[in-house]
mmCIF file of C-alpha atoms and ligand atoms in Angstrom:
data_model
loop_
_atom_site.group_PDB
_atom_site.id
_atom_site.type_symbol
_atom_site.label_atom_id
_atom_site.label_comp_id
_atom_site.label_asym_id
_atom_site.label_seq_id
_atom_site.Cartn_x
_atom_site.Cartn_y
_atom_site.Cartn_z
ATOM 1 C CA MET A 1 156.618 -100.746 180.683
ATOM 2 C CA ILE A 2 153.992 -100.999 183.431
ATOM 3 C CA GLY A 3 150.569 -99.625 182.662
ATOM 4 C CA VAL A 4 150.244 -95.862 183.279
ATOM 5 C CA ARG A 5 146.850 -95.149 184.669
ATOM 6 C CA HIS A 6 145.266 -91.855 185.726
ATOM 7 C CA ILE A 7 141.648 -92.856 186.364
ATOM 8 C CA SER A 8 140.589 -95.485 188.831
ATOM 9 C CA ASP A 9 138.963 -98.642 187.616
ATOM 10 C CA ASP A 10 135.486 -97.914 188.901
ATOM 11 C CA LEU A 11 135.487 -94.502 187.220
ATOM 12 C CA VAL A 12 137.005 -95.357 183.875
ATOM 13 C CA GLU A 13 133.943 -96.507 182.124
ATOM 14 C CA ASP A 14 132.103 -93.220 182.839
ATOM 15 C CA GLN A 15 134.852 -90.866 182.226
ATOM 16 C CA ILE A 16 136.328 -92.409 179.014
ATOM 17 C CA GLY A 17 132.903 -93.364 177.682
ATOM 18 C CA VAL A 18 131.593 -89.707 177.500
ATOM 19 C CA ALA A 19 134.841 -87.945 176.768
ATOM 20 C CA GLN A 20 134.579 -85.375 173.972
ATOM 21 C CA LEU A 21 137.350 -84.843 171.421
ATOM 22 C CA ARG A 22 138.935 -81.721 173.280
ATOM 23 C CA ALA A 23 138.935 -83.761 176.556
ATOM 24 C CA MET A 24 140.984 -86.436 174.843
ATOM 25 C CA SER A 25 144.247 -84.283 175.524
ATOM 26 C CA SER A 26 144.009 -85.203 179.218
ATOM 27 C CA LEU A 27 143.252 -88.882 178.820
ATOM 28 C CA TYR A 28 146.019 -91.537 179.320
ATOM 29 C CA ILE A 29 145.996 -94.236 176.649
ATOM 30 C CA ASP A 30 146.155 -96.989 179.364
ATOM 31 C CA ASP A 31 142.878 -95.824 180.874
ATOM 32 C CA VAL A 32 141.270 -96.097 177.443
ATOM 33 C CA LEU A 33 142.699 -99.556 176.878
ATOM 34 C CA SER A 34 141.667 -100.700 180.277
ATOM 35 C CA ILE A 35 138.112 -100.617 178.838
ATOM 36 C CA VAL A 36 139.055 -103.809 176.814
ATOM 37 C CA ASP A 37 140.216 -105.637 179.815
ATOM 38 C CA ARG A 38 137.202 -104.723 181.843
ATOM 39 C CA GLY A 39 135.032 -105.742 179.064
ATOM 40 C CA LEU A 40 136.555 -109.196 178.933
ATOM 41 C CA GLU A 41 135.279 -109.914 182.484
ATOM 42 C CA ASN A 42 131.683 -109.129 181.396
ATOM 43 C CA LEU A 43 131.396 -109.238 177.678
ATOM 44 C CA PRO A 44 128.988 -106.520 176.324
ATOM 45 C CA SER A 45 126.375 -107.666 173.924
ATOM 46 C CA TYR A 46 126.458 -106.595 170.110
ATOM 47 C CA LEU A 47 123.670 -104.032 170.666
ATOM 48 C CA ASP A 48 125.461 -102.635 173.754
ATOM 49 C CA LEU A 49 128.369 -102.110 171.481
ATOM 50 C CA TYR A 50 126.262 -100.787 168.692
ATOM 51 C CA ARG A 51 124.740 -98.169 171.123
ATOM 52 C CA LYS A 52 128.196 -97.115 172.482
ATOM 53 C CA ALA A 53 129.389 -96.640 168.837
ATOM 54 C CA VAL A 54 126.480 -94.387 168.106
ATOM 55 C CA LYS A 55 127.069 -92.356 171.212
ATOM 56 C CA GLN A 56 130.756 -92.192 170.819
ATOM 57 C CA ALA A 57 130.787 -91.034 167.090
ATOM 58 C CA TRP A 58 133.170 -88.114 166.441
ATOM 59 C CA SER A 59 134.332 -86.062 163.406
ATOM 60 C CA PRO A 60 137.973 -85.572 162.293
ATOM 61 C CA ASP A 61 136.690 -82.208 160.999
ATOM 62 C CA ASP A 62 136.368 -80.998 164.627
ATOM 63 C CA LEU A 63 140.102 -81.429 165.268
ATOM 64 C CA ASP A 64 142.566 -78.469 165.363
ATOM 65 C CA PHE A 65 145.979 -79.547 163.855
ATOM 66 C CA SER A 66 147.555 -76.092 164.176
ATOM 67 C CA ARG A 67 149.873 -76.997 166.980
ATOM 68 C CA ASP A 68 150.847 -80.286 165.416
ATOM 69 C CA LYS A 69 151.709 -78.371 162.157
ATOM 70 C CA ALA A 70 153.707 -75.675 164.015
ATOM 71 C CA GLU A 71 155.770 -78.515 165.842
ATOM 72 C CA TRP A 72 156.235 -80.427 162.469
ATOM 73 C CA GLU A 73 157.963 -77.594 160.815
ATOM 74 C CA PHE A 74 160.800 -77.740 163.357
ATOM 75 C CA LEU A 75 161.304 -81.502 163.620
ATOM 76 C CA SER A 76 164.537 -83.118 162.560
ATOM 77 C CA PRO A 77 164.479 -85.211 159.369
ATOM 78 C CA GLU A 78 165.135 -88.361 161.508
ATOM 79 C CA THR A 79 162.179 -87.633 163.771
ATOM 80 C CA LYS A 80 159.979 -87.070 160.688
ATOM 81 C CA LYS A 81 161.184 -90.173 159.002
ATOM 82 C CA ARG A 82 160.320 -92.344 162.187
ATOM 83 C CA ARG A 83 156.919 -90.811 162.599
ATOM 84 C CA VAL A 84 155.959 -90.957 158.974
ATOM 85 C CA TRP A 85 156.766 -94.621 158.970
ATOM 86 C CA SER A 86 154.725 -95.239 161.857
ATOM 87 C CA MET A 87 151.826 -93.166 160.787
ATOM 88 C CA ARG A 88 151.942 -94.752 157.184
ATOM 89 C CA MET A 89 151.404 -98.119 158.860
ATOM 90 C CA PHE A 90 148.224 -96.920 160.584
ATOM 91 C CA PHE A 91 146.918 -94.892 157.625
ATOM 92 C CA ASP A 92 147.338 -97.639 155.267
ATOM 93 C CA GLY A 93 145.919 -100.197 157.655
ATOM 94 C CA GLU A 94 142.921 -98.114 158.527
ATOM 95 C CA GLU A 95 142.199 -97.708 154.799
ATOM 96 C CA ARG A 96 142.555 -101.283 154.175
ATOM 97 C CA VAL A 97 140.398 -102.532 157.044
ATOM 98 C CA ALA A 98 137.718 -99.961 155.948
ATOM 99 C CA GLY A 99 137.714 -101.415 152.515
ATOM 100 C CA LEU A 100 137.655 -105.032 153.505
ATOM 101 C CA LEU A 101 134.869 -105.049 156.136
ATOM 102 C CA ALA A 102 131.644 -104.871 153.919
ATOM 103 C CA PRO A 103 131.630 -108.662 153.109
ATOM 104 C CA PHE A 104 131.393 -109.321 156.836
ATOM 105 C CA VAL A 105 128.388 -107.038 157.221
ATOM 106 C CA TRP A 106 126.841 -109.068 154.328
ATOM 107 C CA ALA A 107 127.838 -112.452 155.920
ATOM 108 C CA ALA A 108 126.843 -111.501 159.514
ATOM 109 C CA PRO A 109 124.792 -114.403 160.965
ATOM 110 C CA ASN A 110 122.233 -112.267 162.715
ATOM 111 C CA LYS A 111 120.832 -108.572 162.485
ATOM 112 C CA GLU A 112 122.685 -107.679 165.927
ATOM 113 C CA VAL A 113 126.160 -108.526 164.474
ATOM 114 C CA GLU A 114 125.161 -106.791 161.228
ATOM 115 C CA ALA A 115 124.157 -103.602 163.071
ATOM 116 C CA PHE A 116 127.461 -103.452 165.099
ATOM 117 C CA ALA A 117 129.601 -104.327 161.991
ATOM 118 C CA ALA A 118 127.925 -101.465 159.997
ATOM 119 C CA THR A 119 129.039 -99.003 162.856
ATOM 120 C CA GLN A 120 132.486 -100.446 162.745
ATOM 121 C CA LEU A 121 132.608 -99.883 158.932
ATOM 122 C CA ALA A 122 131.872 -96.242 159.540
ATOM 123 C CA ASP A 123 134.467 -96.076 162.235
ATOM 124 C CA GLU A 124 137.215 -97.421 159.967
ATOM 125 C CA VAL A 125 136.220 -94.845 157.133
ATOM 126 C CA ARG A 126 136.451 -92.074 159.897
ATOM 127 C CA HIS A 127 139.906 -93.169 160.915
ATOM 128 C CA THR A 128 140.999 -93.149 157.278
ATOM 129 C CA ILE A 129 139.635 -89.518 156.922
ATOM 130 C CA PHE A 130 141.465 -88.501 160.120
ATOM 131 C CA PHE A 131 144.771 -89.461 158.562
ATOM 132 C CA ASP A 132 143.784 -87.917 155.270
ATOM 133 C CA ARG A 133 143.200 -84.544 156.953
ATOM 134 C CA TYR A 134 146.387 -84.822 159.024
ATOM 135 C CA TRP A 135 148.542 -85.645 156.000
ATOM 136 C CA ARG A 136 147.126 -82.616 153.996
ATOM 137 C CA GLU A 137 147.548 -80.213 156.930
ATOM 138 C CA VAL A 138 150.659 -81.441 158.740
ATOM 139 C CA VAL A 139 152.798 -83.827 156.830
ATOM 140 C CA GLY A 140 152.064 -82.445 153.460
ATOM 141 C CA THR A 141 151.149 -84.032 150.075
ATOM 142 C CA SER A 142 150.291 -83.155 146.443
ATOM 143 C CA ALA A 143 147.994 -86.096 146.106
ATOM 144 C CA ALA A 144 144.791 -84.805 144.461
ATOM 145 C CA SER A 145 142.453 -87.427 145.925
ATOM 146 C CA LEU A 146 142.285 -89.875 148.749
ATOM 147 C CA ASP A 147 143.071 -92.674 146.246
ATOM 148 C CA GLU A 148 146.179 -90.944 145.184
ATOM 149 C CA LEU A 149 147.238 -90.361 148.771
ATOM 150 C CA VAL A 150 146.605 -93.909 149.656
ATOM 151 C CA GLU A 151 148.724 -94.918 146.780
ATOM 152 C CA GLU A 152 151.374 -92.598 147.964
ATOM 153 C CA ILE A 153 151.611 -93.793 151.531
ATOM 154 C CA GLY A 154 150.819 -97.396 150.969
ATOM 155 C CA ILE A 155 153.456 -99.963 152.474
ATOM 156 C CA ARG A 156 155.318 -101.770 149.846
ATOM 157 C CA PRO A 157 155.971 -105.467 150.171
ATOM 158 C CA GLU A 158 159.839 -104.825 150.202
ATOM 159 C CA GLU A 159 159.320 -102.535 153.282
ATOM 160 C CA ASN A 160 157.480 -105.124 155.311
ATOM 161 C CA LYS A 161 156.434 -108.477 153.954
ATOM 162 C CA ALA A 162 154.302 -109.540 156.954
ATOM 163 C CA TYR A 163 152.443 -106.255 156.846
ATOM 164 C CA SER A 164 151.735 -106.660 153.146
ATOM 165 C CA TYR A 165 150.657 -110.184 153.625
ATOM 166 C CA PHE A 166 148.037 -109.157 156.217
ATOM 167 C CA PHE A 167 146.618 -106.269 154.431
ATOM 168 C CA TYR A 168 147.163 -106.955 150.735
ATOM 169 C CA GLN A 169 146.789 -110.730 150.650
ATOM 170 C CA TRP A 170 145.344 -112.635 153.592
ATOM 171 C CA LEU A 171 142.487 -110.301 154.697
ATOM 172 C CA PRO A 172 141.497 -109.540 151.078
ATOM 173 C CA GLU A 173 141.381 -113.335 150.352
ATOM 174 C CA LEU A 174 139.172 -113.953 153.411
ATOM 175 C CA ALA A 175 136.979 -111.070 152.579
ATOM 176 C CA GLN A 176 136.503 -112.057 148.952
ATOM 177 C CA HIS A 177 135.694 -115.721 150.124
ATOM 178 C CA MET A 178 133.099 -114.375 152.564
ATOM 179 C CA ALA A 179 131.547 -112.253 149.798
ATOM 180 C CA SER A 180 131.015 -115.102 147.630
ATOM 181 C CA HIS A 181 130.130 -117.619 150.440
ATOM 182 C CA PRO A 182 128.116 -115.492 153.001
ATOM 183 C CA GLU A 183 126.685 -118.709 154.606
ATOM 184 C CA ASP A 184 130.245 -120.220 155.387
ATOM 185 C CA ARG A 185 130.347 -119.502 159.188
ATOM 186 C CA GLU A 186 133.878 -120.929 159.475
ATOM 187 C CA ALA A 187 134.927 -118.100 157.103
ATOM 188 C CA THR A 188 133.594 -115.440 159.306
ATOM 189 C CA VAL A 189 135.226 -116.944 162.423
ATOM 190 C CA ARG A 190 138.653 -117.022 160.535
ATOM 191 C CA PHE A 191 138.080 -113.520 159.313
ATOM 192 C CA VAL A 192 137.263 -112.128 162.771
ATOM 193 C CA THR A 193 140.144 -113.936 164.373
ATOM 194 C CA VAL A 194 142.631 -112.344 161.912
ATOM 195 C CA TYR A 195 140.865 -108.944 161.627
ATOM 196 C CA HIS A 196 139.639 -108.225 165.143
ATOM 197 C CA LEU A 197 141.938 -110.277 167.363
ATOM 198 C CA VAL A 198 145.267 -110.197 165.488
ATOM 199 C CA VAL A 199 145.255 -107.094 163.340
ATOM 200 C CA GLU A 200 143.172 -104.731 165.461
ATOM 201 C CA GLY A 201 143.766 -106.318 168.890
ATOM 202 C CA ALA A 202 147.388 -107.253 168.752
ATOM 203 C CA LEU A 203 148.870 -104.936 166.048
ATOM 204 C CA PHE A 204 146.772 -101.710 166.107
ATOM 205 C CA LEU A 205 146.054 -101.532 169.829
ATOM 206 C CA THR A 206 149.824 -102.191 170.554
ATOM 207 C CA GLY A 207 151.016 -99.611 168.127
ATOM 208 C CA MET A 208 148.548 -97.075 169.411
ATOM 209 C CA ARG A 209 149.416 -97.599 172.867
ATOM 210 C CA TYR A 210 153.111 -97.104 172.353
ATOM 211 C CA GLN A 211 152.691 -94.175 169.898
ATOM 212 C CA LEU A 212 150.225 -92.406 172.070
ATOM 213 C CA GLU A 213 151.919 -92.823 175.439
ATOM 214 C CA GLY A 214 155.169 -91.616 173.808
ATOM 215 C CA ALA A 215 153.327 -88.597 172.384
ATOM 216 C CA ARG A 216 151.985 -87.833 175.830
ATOM 217 C CA ARG A 217 155.428 -88.056 177.474
ATOM 218 C CA TRP A 218 156.926 -85.903 174.690
ATOM 219 C CA GLY A 219 154.259 -83.350 175.518
ATOM 220 C CA ARG A 220 152.301 -83.395 172.182
ATOM 221 C CA THR A 221 148.587 -83.902 173.257
ATOM 222 C CA TRP A 222 147.064 -81.781 170.481
ATOM 223 C CA GLY A 223 144.951 -82.629 167.478
ATOM 224 C CA TYR A 224 146.572 -85.763 166.517
ATOM 225 C CA TYR A 225 146.625 -87.038 170.055
ATOM 226 C CA GLN A 226 142.952 -86.330 170.502
ATOM 227 C CA GLY A 227 141.838 -87.861 167.216
ATOM 228 C CA PHE A 228 143.995 -90.903 167.582
ATOM 229 C CA THR A 229 142.777 -91.400 171.226
ATOM 230 C CA ALA A 230 139.353 -91.317 169.971
ATOM 231 C CA ALA A 231 140.262 -93.877 167.327
ATOM 232 C CA THR A 232 141.772 -96.100 170.141
ATOM 233 C CA ARG A 233 138.435 -95.834 171.942
ATOM 234 C CA ASP A 234 136.687 -96.955 168.758
ATOM 235 C CA GLU A 235 139.157 -99.926 168.259
ATOM 236 C CA SER A 236 138.657 -101.067 171.850
ATOM 237 C CA ARG A 237 134.972 -101.572 170.917
ATOM 238 C CA HIS A 238 135.948 -103.443 167.803
ATOM 239 C CA VAL A 239 138.214 -105.830 169.646
ATOM 240 C CA LEU A 240 135.502 -106.428 172.395
ATOM 241 C CA PHE A 241 133.102 -107.209 169.502
ATOM 242 C CA GLY A 242 135.550 -109.751 168.087
ATOM 243 C CA VAL A 243 136.041 -111.574 171.490
ATOM 244 C CA ARG A 244 132.231 -111.629 171.811
ATOM 245 C CA TYR A 245 131.757 -112.858 168.403
ATOM 246 C CA LEU A 246 134.327 -115.724 168.747
ATOM 247 C CA ARG A 247 133.033 -116.652 172.163
ATOM 248 C CA ASP A 248 129.467 -117.031 170.920
ATOM 249 C CA MET A 249 130.506 -119.103 167.890
ATOM 250 C CA LEU A 250 132.732 -121.249 170.029
ATOM 251 C CA ARG A 251 130.005 -121.883 172.606
ATOM 252 C CA GLN A 252 127.637 -122.800 169.694
ATOM 253 C CA ASP A 253 130.039 -125.463 168.360
ATOM 254 C CA PRO A 254 133.370 -125.851 170.069
ATOM 255 C CA ALA A 255 134.441 -128.863 167.890
ATOM 256 C CA ARG A 256 133.762 -126.936 164.612
ATOM 257 C CA PHE A 257 135.076 -123.512 165.506
ATOM 258 C CA GLY A 258 137.923 -124.199 168.142
ATOM 259 C CA PRO A 259 140.347 -125.591 165.535
ATOM 260 C CA VAL A 260 139.642 -122.673 163.140
ATOM 261 C CA ILE A 261 140.526 -120.114 165.696
ATOM 262 C CA GLN A 262 143.623 -122.129 166.814
ATOM 263 C CA THR A 263 145.110 -122.621 163.457
ATOM 264 C CA THR A 264 144.535 -119.099 162.524
ATOM 265 C CA ILE A 265 146.404 -117.894 165.531
ATOM 266 C CA GLN A 266 149.192 -120.215 164.969
ATOM 267 C CA LYS A 267 149.700 -118.838 161.495
ATOM 268 C CA SER A 268 149.536 -115.365 162.763
ATOM 269 C CA LEU A 269 152.008 -115.442 165.558
ATOM 270 C CA PRO A 270 155.298 -115.149 163.553
ATOM 271 C CA LEU A 271 153.595 -112.532 161.398
ATOM 272 C CA ILE A 272 152.996 -110.365 164.524
ATOM 273 C CA GLU A 273 156.621 -110.260 165.219
ATOM 274 C CA GLU A 274 157.531 -109.662 161.616
ATOM 275 C CA THR A 275 155.133 -106.791 161.217
ATOM 276 C CA MET A 276 157.115 -104.950 164.044
ATOM 277 C CA ARG A 277 160.344 -105.173 162.093
ATOM 278 C CA PRO A 278 161.479 -101.782 160.828
ATOM 279 C CA PRO A 279 162.322 -101.255 157.144
ATOM 280 C CA ARG A 280 165.692 -102.921 156.221
ATOM 281 C CA GLY A 281 166.004 -103.927 159.893
ATOM 282 C CA ASP A 282 167.060 -100.281 160.515
ATOM 283 C CA MET A 283 166.469 -100.062 164.350
ATOM 284 C CA SER A 284 166.762 -96.305 164.432
ATOM 285 C CA TYR A 285 163.050 -96.346 163.607
ATOM 286 C CA TYR A 286 162.696 -97.339 167.242
ATOM 287 C CA GLY A 287 165.274 -94.920 168.512
ATOM 288 C CA GLY A 288 166.325 -91.234 168.222
ATOM 289 C CA ASP A 289 165.199 -88.275 170.287
ATOM 290 C CA HIS A 290 161.790 -89.849 170.785
ATOM 291 C CA LEU A 291 163.457 -92.768 172.749
ATOM 292 C CA ASP A 292 165.479 -90.438 175.095
ATOM 293 C CA VAL A 293 162.531 -88.182 175.784
ATOM 294 C CA ALA A 294 159.744 -90.735 176.063
ATOM 295 C CA TRP A 295 161.377 -94.007 177.089
ATOM 296 C CA PRO A 296 164.674 -92.973 178.972
ATOM 297 C CA GLY A 297 166.921 -95.882 179.593
ATOM 298 C CA SER A 298 165.420 -98.145 176.968
ATOM 299 C CA THR A 299 167.074 -99.203 173.748
ATOM 300 C CA PRO A 300 165.320 -99.682 170.337
ATOM 301 C CA GLU A 301 165.680 -103.440 170.660
ATOM 302 C CA ARG A 302 164.202 -103.437 174.069
ATOM 303 C CA LEU A 303 161.296 -101.349 173.148
ATOM 304 C CA ARG A 304 160.441 -103.619 170.160
ATOM 305 C CA GLU A 305 160.658 -106.686 172.335
ATOM 306 C CA GLU A 306 158.375 -105.065 174.842
ATOM 307 C CA MET A 307 155.902 -104.233 172.177
ATOM 308 C CA ILE A 308 155.909 -107.903 170.887
ATOM 309 C CA ASP A 309 155.336 -109.124 174.442
ATOM 310 C CA TYR A 310 152.556 -106.556 175.146
ATOM 311 C CA ALA A 311 150.779 -107.646 171.829
ATOM 312 C CA LYS A 312 151.156 -111.372 172.729
ATOM 313 C CA SER A 313 149.936 -111.112 176.318
ATOM 314 C CA SER A 314 146.997 -109.004 175.415
ATOM 315 C CA LEU A 315 146.122 -111.547 172.599
ATOM 316 C CA GLY A 316 146.474 -114.331 175.245
ATOM 317 C CA ARG A 317 143.930 -112.601 177.640
ATOM 318 C CA ARG A 318 141.450 -112.044 174.790
ATOM 319 C CA LEU A 319 141.715 -115.653 173.592
ATOM 320 C CA GLY A 320 141.192 -116.836 177.128
ATOM 321 C CA ALA A 321 137.991 -114.775 177.256
ATOM 322 C CA VAL A 322 136.949 -116.407 173.986
ATOM 323 C CA GLY A 323 137.490 -119.818 175.606
ATOM 324 C CA ILE A 324 140.693 -120.746 173.826
ATOM 325 C CA HIS A 325 143.814 -121.601 175.909
ATOM 326 C CA MET A 326 146.948 -122.053 174.033
ATOM 327 C CA ALA A 327 150.646 -121.109 174.312
ATOM 328 C CA LEU A 328 151.682 -118.088 172.490
HETATM 329 FE FE1 FE2 B 401 140.281 -98.212 162.727
HETATM 330 FE FE1 FE2 B 402 138.973 -101.017 163.984
#
């Protein structure tokens, strides 16, 4: 899929940067994502990103899910199954990254990084609360607390091994290590490579792009679209932070940090593909009415391949901006 843009390059920063929640209905996701590519050309500082985070803060409580709810009632069981799977991956992922970021705030090598990372922690909690509200008002649940709901929607290892590895094993191990060794700079570099470049950059932003572009083509640009587009704008800041952090560390000591980034990326590459594997290999998760309406002419296999290519090529561009050139 070629990028679908609406706003010209020279206006994108101004228009996306200040857009309020209601205005998110008319935004194209590729315009939001273009901020990452523009940022790579001239990386913002930690405090630039901190100030943006403060200005762009939003509240899930300001969203209106009534149209999402009205549509949900009439969806086919197949469409619901497909959407619930994709949203569980995001909901669980947001909750996990929210819960695992605090050790990085603690291990931050300077106050500017610490300030930005603290805003990011608040962002990830906001994204989790966004899904909590959506689940209660649209999908439906009897879970009494956020803990119970997270337990209910959590991705099980048998559903997707690579996903479980990222969120329930690898990231928690790295976070635990940073918490007990806050002076270990290699540990922060390894953590940011997995968290910001791979999980947020390659997995989240790719999934968000295809989910939101599909939603817009389907015609549902209501509460969910507004909130998740705002979340994508937040994620684009997080990814730019990750690129900036790794570039700064690499410049400081290429021989020390270069190999850490490269080996971490090597280990992640097969996991990126595996994470995009549907439960039990059932490709209908990529198909159905949604495919016919939003991606006419495509097939589930082609859509999945396109997403993997998109994830890898964006990862490659970001690594290039860090100063790492390797074949993906
Ligand atoms: Fe997030
Ligand atoms: Fe994030």
